[in-house]
PDB file of N, CA and C in Angstrom:
ATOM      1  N   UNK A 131     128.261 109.427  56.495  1.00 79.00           N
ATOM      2  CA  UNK A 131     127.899 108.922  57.799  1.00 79.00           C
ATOM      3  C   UNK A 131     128.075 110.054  58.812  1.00 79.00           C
ATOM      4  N   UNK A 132     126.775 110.327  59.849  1.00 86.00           N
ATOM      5  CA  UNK A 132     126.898 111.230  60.325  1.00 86.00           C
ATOM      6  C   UNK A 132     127.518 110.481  61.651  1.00 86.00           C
ATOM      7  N   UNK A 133     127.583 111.931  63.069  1.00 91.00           N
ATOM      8  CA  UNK A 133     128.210 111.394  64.090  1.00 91.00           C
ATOM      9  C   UNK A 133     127.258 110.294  64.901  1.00 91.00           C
ATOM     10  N   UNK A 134     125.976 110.317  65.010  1.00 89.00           N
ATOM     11  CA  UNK A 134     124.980 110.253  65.437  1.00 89.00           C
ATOM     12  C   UNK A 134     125.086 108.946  64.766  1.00 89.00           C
ATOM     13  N   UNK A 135     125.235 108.408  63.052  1.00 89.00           N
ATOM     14  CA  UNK A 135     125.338 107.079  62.935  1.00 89.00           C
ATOM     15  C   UNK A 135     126.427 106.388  63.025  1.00 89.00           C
ATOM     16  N   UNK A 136     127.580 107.072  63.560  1.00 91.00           N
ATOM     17  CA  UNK A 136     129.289 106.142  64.098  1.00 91.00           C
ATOM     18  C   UNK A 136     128.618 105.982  65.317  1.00 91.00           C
ATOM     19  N   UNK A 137     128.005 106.604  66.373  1.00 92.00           N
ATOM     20  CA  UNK A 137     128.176 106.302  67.774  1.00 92.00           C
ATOM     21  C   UNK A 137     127.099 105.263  67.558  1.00 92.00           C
ATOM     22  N   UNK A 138     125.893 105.286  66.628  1.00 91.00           N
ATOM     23  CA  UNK A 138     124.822 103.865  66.646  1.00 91.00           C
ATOM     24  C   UNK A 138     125.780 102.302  66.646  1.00 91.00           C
ATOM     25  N   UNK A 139     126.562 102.683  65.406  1.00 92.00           N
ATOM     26  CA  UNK A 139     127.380 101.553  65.104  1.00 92.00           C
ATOM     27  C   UNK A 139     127.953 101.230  65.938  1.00 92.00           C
ATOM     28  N   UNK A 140     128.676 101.813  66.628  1.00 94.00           N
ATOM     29  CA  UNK A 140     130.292 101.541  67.722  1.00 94.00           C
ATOM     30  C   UNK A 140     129.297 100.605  68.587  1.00 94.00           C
ATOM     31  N   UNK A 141     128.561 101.364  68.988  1.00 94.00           N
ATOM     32  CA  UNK A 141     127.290 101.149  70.619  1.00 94.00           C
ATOM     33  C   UNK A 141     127.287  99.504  69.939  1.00 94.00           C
ATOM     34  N   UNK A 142     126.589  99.642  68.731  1.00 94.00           N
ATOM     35  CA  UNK A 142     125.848  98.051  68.661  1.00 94.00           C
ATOM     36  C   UNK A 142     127.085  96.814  68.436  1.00 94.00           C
ATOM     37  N   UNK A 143     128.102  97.602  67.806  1.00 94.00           N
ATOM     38  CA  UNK A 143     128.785  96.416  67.746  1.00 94.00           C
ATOM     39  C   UNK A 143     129.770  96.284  69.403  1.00 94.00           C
ATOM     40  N   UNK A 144     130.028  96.953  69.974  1.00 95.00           N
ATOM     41  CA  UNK A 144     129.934  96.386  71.259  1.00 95.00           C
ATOM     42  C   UNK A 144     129.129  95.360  72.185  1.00 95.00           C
ATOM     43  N   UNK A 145     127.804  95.779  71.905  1.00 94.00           N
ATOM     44  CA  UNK A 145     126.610  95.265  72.291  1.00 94.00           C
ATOM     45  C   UNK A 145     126.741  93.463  72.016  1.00 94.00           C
ATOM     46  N   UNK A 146     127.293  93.573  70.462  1.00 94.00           N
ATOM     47  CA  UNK A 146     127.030  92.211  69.520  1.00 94.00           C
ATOM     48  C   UNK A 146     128.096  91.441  70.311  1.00 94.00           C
ATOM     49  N   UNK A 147     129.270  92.070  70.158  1.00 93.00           N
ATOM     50  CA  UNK A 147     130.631  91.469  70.915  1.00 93.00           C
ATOM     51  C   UNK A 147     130.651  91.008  72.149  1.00 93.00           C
ATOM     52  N   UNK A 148     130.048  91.865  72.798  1.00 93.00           N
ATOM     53  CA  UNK A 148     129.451  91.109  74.583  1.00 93.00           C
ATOM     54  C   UNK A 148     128.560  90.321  74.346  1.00 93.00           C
ATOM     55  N   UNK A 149     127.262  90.057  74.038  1.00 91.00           N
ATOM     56  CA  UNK A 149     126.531  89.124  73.822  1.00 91.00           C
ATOM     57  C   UNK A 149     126.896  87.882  73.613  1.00 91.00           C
ATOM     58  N   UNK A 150     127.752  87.850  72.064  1.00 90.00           N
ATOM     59  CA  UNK A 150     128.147  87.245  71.561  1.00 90.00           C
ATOM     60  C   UNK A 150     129.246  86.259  72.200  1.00 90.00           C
ATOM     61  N   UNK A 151     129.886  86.801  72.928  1.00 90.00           N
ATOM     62  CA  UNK A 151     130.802  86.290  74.355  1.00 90.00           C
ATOM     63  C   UNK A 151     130.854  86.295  75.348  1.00 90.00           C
ATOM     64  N   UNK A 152     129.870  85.994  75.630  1.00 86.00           N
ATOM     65  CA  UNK A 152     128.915  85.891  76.890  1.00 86.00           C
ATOM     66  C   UNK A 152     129.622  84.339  77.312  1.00 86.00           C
ATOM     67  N   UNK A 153     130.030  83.691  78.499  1.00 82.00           N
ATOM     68  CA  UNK A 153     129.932  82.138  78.842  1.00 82.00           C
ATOM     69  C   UNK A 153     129.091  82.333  80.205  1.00 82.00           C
ATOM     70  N   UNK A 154     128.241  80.992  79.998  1.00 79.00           N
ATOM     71  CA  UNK A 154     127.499  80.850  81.876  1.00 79.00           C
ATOM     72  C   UNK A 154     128.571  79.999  82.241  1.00 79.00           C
ATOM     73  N   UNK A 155     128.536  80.756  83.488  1.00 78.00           N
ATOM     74  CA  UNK A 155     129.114  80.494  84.444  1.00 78.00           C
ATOM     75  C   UNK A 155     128.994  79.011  85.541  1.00 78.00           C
ATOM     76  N   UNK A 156     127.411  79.049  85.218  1.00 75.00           N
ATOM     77  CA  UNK A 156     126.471  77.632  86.107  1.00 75.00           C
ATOM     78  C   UNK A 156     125.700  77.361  85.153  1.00 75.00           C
ATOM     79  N   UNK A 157     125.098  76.196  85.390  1.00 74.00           N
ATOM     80  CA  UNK A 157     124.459  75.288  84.450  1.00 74.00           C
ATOM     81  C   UNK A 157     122.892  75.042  84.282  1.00 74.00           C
ATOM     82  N   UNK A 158     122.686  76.700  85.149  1.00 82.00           N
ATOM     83  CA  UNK A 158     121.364  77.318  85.193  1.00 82.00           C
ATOM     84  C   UNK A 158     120.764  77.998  83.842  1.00 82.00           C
ATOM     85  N   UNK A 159     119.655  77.495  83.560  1.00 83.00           N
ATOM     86  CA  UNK A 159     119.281  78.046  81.966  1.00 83.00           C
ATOM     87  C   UNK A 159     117.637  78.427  82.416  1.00 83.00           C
ATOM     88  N   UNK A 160     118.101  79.883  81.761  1.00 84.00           N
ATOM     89  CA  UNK A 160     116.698  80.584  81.900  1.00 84.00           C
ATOM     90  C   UNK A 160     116.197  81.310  80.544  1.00 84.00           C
ATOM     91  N   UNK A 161     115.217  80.894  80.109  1.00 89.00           N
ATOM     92  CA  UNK A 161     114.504  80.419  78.704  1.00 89.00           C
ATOM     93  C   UNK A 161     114.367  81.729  78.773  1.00 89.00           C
ATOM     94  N   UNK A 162     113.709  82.801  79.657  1.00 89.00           N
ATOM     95  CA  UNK A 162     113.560  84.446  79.202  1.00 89.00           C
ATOM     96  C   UNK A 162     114.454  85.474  79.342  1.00 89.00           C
ATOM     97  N   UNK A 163     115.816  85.003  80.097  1.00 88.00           N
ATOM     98  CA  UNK A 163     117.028  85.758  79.680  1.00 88.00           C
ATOM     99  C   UNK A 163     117.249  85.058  78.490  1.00 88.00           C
ATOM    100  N   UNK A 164     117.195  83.784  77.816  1.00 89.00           N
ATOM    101  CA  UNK A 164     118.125  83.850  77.188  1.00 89.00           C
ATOM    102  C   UNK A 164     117.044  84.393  75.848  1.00 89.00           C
ATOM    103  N   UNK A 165     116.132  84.523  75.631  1.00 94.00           N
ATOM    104  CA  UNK A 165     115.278  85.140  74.647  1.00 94.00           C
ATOM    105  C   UNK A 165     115.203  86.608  74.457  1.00 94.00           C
ATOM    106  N   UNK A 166     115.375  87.117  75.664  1.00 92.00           N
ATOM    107  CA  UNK A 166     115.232  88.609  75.908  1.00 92.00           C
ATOM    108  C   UNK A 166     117.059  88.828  75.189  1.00 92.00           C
ATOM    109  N   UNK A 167     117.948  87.902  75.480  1.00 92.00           N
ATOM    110  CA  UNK A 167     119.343  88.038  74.863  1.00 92.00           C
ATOM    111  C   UNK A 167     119.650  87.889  73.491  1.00 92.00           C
ATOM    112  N   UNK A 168     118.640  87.233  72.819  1.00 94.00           N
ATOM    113  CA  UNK A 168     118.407  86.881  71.187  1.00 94.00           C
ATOM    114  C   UNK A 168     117.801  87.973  70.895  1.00 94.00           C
ATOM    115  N   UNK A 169     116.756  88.321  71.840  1.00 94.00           N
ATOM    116  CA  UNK A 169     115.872  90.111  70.597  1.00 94.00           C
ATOM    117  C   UNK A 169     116.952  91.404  70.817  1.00 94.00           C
ATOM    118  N   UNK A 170     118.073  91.007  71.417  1.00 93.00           N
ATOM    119  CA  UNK A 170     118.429  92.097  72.032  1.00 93.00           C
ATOM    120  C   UNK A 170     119.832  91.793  70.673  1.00 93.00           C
ATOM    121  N   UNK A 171     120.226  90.912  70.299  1.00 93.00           N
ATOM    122  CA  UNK A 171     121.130  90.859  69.480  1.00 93.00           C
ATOM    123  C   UNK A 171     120.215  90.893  67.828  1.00 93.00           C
ATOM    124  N   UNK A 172     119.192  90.363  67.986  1.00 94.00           N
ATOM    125  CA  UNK A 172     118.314  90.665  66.372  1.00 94.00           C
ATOM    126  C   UNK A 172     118.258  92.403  66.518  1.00 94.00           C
ATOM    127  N   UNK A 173     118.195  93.033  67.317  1.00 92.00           N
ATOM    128  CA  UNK A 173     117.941  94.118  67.514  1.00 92.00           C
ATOM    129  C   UNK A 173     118.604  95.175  67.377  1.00 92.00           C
ATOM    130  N   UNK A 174     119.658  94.858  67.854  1.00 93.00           N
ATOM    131  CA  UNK A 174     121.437  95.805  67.543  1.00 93.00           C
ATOM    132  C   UNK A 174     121.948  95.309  66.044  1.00 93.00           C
ATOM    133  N   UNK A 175     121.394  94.061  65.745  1.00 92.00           N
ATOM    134  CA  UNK A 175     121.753  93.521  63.977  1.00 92.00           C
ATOM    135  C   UNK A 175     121.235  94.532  63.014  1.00 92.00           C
ATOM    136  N   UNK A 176     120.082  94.560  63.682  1.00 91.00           N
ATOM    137  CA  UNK A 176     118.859  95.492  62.775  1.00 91.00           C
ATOM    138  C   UNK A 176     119.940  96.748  62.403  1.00 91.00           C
ATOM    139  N   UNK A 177     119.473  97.776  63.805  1.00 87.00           N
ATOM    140  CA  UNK A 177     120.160  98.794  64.036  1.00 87.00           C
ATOM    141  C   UNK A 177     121.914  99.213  63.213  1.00 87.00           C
ATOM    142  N   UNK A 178     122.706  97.843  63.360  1.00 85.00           N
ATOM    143  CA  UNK A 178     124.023  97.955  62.632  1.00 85.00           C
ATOM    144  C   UNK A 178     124.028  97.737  61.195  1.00 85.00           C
ATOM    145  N   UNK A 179     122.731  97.464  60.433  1.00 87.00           N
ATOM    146  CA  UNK A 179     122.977  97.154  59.461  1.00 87.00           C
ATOM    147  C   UNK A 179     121.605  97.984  58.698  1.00 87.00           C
ATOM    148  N   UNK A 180     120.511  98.267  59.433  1.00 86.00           N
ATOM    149  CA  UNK A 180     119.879  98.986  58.413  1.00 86.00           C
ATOM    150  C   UNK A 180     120.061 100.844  58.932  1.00 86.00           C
ATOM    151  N   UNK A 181     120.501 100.523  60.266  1.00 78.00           N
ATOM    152  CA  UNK A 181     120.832 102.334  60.661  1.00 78.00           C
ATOM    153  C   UNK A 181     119.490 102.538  61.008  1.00 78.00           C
ATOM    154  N   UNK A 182     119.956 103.904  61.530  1.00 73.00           N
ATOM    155  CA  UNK A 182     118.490 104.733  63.037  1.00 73.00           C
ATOM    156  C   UNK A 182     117.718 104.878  61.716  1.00 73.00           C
ATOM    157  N   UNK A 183     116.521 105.033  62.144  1.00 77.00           N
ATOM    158  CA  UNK A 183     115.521 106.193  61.705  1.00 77.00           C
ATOM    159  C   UNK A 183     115.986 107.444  60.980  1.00 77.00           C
ATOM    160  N   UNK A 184     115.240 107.782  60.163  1.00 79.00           N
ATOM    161  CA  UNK A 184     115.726 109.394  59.498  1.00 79.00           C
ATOM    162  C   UNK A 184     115.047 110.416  60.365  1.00 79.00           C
ATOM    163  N   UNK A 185     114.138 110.364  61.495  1.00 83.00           N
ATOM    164  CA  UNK A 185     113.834 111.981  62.583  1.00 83.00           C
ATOM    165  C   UNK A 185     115.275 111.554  63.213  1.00 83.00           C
ATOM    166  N   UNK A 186     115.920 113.153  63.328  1.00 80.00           N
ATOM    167  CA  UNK A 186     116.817 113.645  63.924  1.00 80.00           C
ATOM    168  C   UNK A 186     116.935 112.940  65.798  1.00 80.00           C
ATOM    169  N   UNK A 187     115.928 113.444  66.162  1.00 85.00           N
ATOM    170  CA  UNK A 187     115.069 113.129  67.457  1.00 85.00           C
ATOM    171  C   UNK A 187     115.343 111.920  67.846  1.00 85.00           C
ATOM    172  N   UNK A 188     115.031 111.046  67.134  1.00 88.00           N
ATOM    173  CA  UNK A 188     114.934 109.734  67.553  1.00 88.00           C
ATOM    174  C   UNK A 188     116.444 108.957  67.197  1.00 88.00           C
ATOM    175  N   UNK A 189     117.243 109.432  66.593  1.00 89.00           N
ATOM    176  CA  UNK A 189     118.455 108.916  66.264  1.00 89.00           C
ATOM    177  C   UNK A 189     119.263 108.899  67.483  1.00 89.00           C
ATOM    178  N   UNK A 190     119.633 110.218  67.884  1.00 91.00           N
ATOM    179  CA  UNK A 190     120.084 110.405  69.001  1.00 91.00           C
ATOM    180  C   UNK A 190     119.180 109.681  70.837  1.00 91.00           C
ATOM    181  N   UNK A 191     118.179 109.629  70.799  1.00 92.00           N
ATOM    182  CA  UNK A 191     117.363 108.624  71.589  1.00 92.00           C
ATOM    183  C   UNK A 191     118.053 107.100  71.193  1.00 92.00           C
ATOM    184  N   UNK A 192     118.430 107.057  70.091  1.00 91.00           N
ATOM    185  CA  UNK A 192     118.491 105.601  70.160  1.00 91.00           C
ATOM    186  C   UNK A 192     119.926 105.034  70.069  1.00 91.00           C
ATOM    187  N   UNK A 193     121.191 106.223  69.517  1.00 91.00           N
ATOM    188  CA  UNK A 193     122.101 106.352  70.148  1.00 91.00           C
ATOM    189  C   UNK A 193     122.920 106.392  71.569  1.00 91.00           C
ATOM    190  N   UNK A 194     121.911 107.086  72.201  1.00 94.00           N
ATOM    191  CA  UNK A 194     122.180 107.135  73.526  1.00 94.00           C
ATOM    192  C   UNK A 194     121.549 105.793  74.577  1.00 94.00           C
ATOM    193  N   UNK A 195     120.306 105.494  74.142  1.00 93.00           N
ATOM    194  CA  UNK A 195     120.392 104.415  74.318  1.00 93.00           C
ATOM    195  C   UNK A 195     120.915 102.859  74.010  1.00 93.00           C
ATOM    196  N   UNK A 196     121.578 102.849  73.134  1.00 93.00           N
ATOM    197  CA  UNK A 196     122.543 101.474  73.046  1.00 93.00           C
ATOM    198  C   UNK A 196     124.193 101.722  73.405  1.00 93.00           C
ATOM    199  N   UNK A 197     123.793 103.288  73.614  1.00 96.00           N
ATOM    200  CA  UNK A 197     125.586 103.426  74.449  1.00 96.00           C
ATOM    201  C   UNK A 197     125.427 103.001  76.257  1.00 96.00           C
ATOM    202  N   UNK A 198     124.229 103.449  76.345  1.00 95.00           N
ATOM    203  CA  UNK A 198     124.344 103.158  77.935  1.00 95.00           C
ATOM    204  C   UNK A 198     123.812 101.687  78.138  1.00 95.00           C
ATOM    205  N   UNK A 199     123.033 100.750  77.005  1.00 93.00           N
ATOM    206  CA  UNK A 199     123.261  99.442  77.062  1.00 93.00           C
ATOM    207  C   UNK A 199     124.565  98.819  76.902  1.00 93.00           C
ATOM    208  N   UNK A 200     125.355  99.537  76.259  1.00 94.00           N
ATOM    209  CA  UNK A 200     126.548  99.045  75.730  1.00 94.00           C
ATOM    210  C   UNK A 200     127.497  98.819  77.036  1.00 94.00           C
ATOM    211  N   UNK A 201     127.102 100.373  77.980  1.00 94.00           N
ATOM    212  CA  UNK A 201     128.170 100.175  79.069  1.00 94.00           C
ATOM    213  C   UNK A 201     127.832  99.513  80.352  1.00 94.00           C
ATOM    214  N   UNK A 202     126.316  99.156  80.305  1.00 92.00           N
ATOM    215  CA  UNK A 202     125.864  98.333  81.067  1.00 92.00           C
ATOM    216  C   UNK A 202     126.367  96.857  80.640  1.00 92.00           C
ATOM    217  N   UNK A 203     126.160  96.055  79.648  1.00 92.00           N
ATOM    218  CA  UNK A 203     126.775  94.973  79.379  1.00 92.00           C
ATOM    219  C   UNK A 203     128.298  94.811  79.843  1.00 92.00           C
ATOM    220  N   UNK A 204     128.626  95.947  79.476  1.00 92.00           N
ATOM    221  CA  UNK A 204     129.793  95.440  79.919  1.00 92.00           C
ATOM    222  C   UNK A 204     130.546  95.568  81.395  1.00 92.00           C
ATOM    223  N   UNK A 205     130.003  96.388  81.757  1.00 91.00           N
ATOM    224  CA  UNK A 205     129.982  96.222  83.567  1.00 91.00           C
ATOM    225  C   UNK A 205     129.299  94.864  83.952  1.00 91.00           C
ATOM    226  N   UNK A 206     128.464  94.017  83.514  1.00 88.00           N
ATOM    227  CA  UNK A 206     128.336  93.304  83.891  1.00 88.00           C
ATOM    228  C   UNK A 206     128.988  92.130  83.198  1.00 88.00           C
ATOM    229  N   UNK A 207     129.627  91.706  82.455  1.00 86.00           N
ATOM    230  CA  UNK A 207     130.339  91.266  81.768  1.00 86.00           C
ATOM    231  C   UNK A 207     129.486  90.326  80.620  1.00 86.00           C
ATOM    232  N   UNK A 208     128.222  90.846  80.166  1.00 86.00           N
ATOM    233  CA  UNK A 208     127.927  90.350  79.199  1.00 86.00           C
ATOM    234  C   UNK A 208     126.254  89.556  79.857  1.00 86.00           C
ATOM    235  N   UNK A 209     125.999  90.009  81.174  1.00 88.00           N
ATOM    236  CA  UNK A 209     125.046  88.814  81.889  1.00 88.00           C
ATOM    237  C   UNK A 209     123.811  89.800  81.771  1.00 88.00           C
ATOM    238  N   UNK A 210     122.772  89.592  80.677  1.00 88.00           N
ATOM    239  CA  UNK A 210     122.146  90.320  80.815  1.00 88.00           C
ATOM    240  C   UNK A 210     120.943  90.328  82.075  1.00 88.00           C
ATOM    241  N   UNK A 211     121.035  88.741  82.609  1.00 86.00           N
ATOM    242  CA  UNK A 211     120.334  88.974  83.891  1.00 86.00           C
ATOM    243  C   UNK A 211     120.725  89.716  84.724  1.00 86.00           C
ATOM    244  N   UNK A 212     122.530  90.192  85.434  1.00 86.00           N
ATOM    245  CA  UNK A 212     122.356  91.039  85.727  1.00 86.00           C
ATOM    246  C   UNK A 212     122.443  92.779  85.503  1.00 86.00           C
ATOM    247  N   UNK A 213     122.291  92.472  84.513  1.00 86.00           N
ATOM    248  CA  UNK A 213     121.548  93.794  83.643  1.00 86.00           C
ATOM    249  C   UNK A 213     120.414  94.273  84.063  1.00 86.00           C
ATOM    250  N   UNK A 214     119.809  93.184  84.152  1.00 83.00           N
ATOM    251  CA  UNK A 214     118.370  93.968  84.595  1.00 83.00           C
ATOM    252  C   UNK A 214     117.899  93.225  86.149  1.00 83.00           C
ATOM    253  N   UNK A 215     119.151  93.192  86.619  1.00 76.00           N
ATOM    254  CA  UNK A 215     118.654  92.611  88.311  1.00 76.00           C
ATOM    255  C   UNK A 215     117.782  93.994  89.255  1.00 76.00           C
ATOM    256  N   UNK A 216     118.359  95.331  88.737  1.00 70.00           N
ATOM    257  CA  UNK A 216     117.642  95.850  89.769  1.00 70.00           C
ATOM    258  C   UNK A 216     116.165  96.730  89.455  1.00 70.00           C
ATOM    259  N   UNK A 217     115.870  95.983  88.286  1.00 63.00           N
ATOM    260  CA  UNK A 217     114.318  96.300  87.724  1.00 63.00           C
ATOM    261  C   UNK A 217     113.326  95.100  88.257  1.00 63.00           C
ATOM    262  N   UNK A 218     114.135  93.675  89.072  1.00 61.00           N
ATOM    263  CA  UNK A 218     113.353  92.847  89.575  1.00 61.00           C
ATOM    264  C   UNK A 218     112.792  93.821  91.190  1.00 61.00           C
ATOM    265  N   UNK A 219     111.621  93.172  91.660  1.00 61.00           N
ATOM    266  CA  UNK A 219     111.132  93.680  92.884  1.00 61.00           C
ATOM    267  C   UNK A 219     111.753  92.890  93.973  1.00 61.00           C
ATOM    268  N   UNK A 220     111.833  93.342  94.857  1.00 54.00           N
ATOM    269  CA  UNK A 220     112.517  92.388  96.242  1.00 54.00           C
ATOM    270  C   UNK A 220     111.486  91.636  97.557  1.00 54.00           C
TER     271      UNK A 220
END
């Protein structure tokens, strides 16, 4: 296992662990967070269990990206709406 596939792993199983323990807060249910929150955990499953890609290139792309999802979740404490609040328009 290279370094490039410990930091995939660590990233996703963080990812899984916030998701995964996520509670709402209000009794507001929104059908495309919570779908966009299911591909996003089929997705880090994938990733933790079948591993990156074999290009070099893209390992590290996809490393780095589920570390800075990783630390986004958890600044927000798991809400992926506001995860992506400031990609909405105002």
């Amino acid at each position: 296992m290279t370094i490039v596939d410990a930091i995939t792993l660590a990233a996703a199983l963080v990812i899984l662990a916030r998701l995964l323990t996520f509670r709402r807060r209000t009794a507001r249910y929104r059908p495309g967070i919570a779908l966009l929150s299911w591909l996003l955990v089929v997705a880090t499953t994938y990733l933790a269990v079948m591993g990156s890609p074999s290009h070099d290139a893209v390992r590290w792309v996809i490393a780095i990206t589920l570390v800075a999802l990783a630390i986004g979740l958890i600044r927000t404490g798991g809400n992926v709406a506001h995860l992506i609040r400031p990609l909405k328009r105002q």
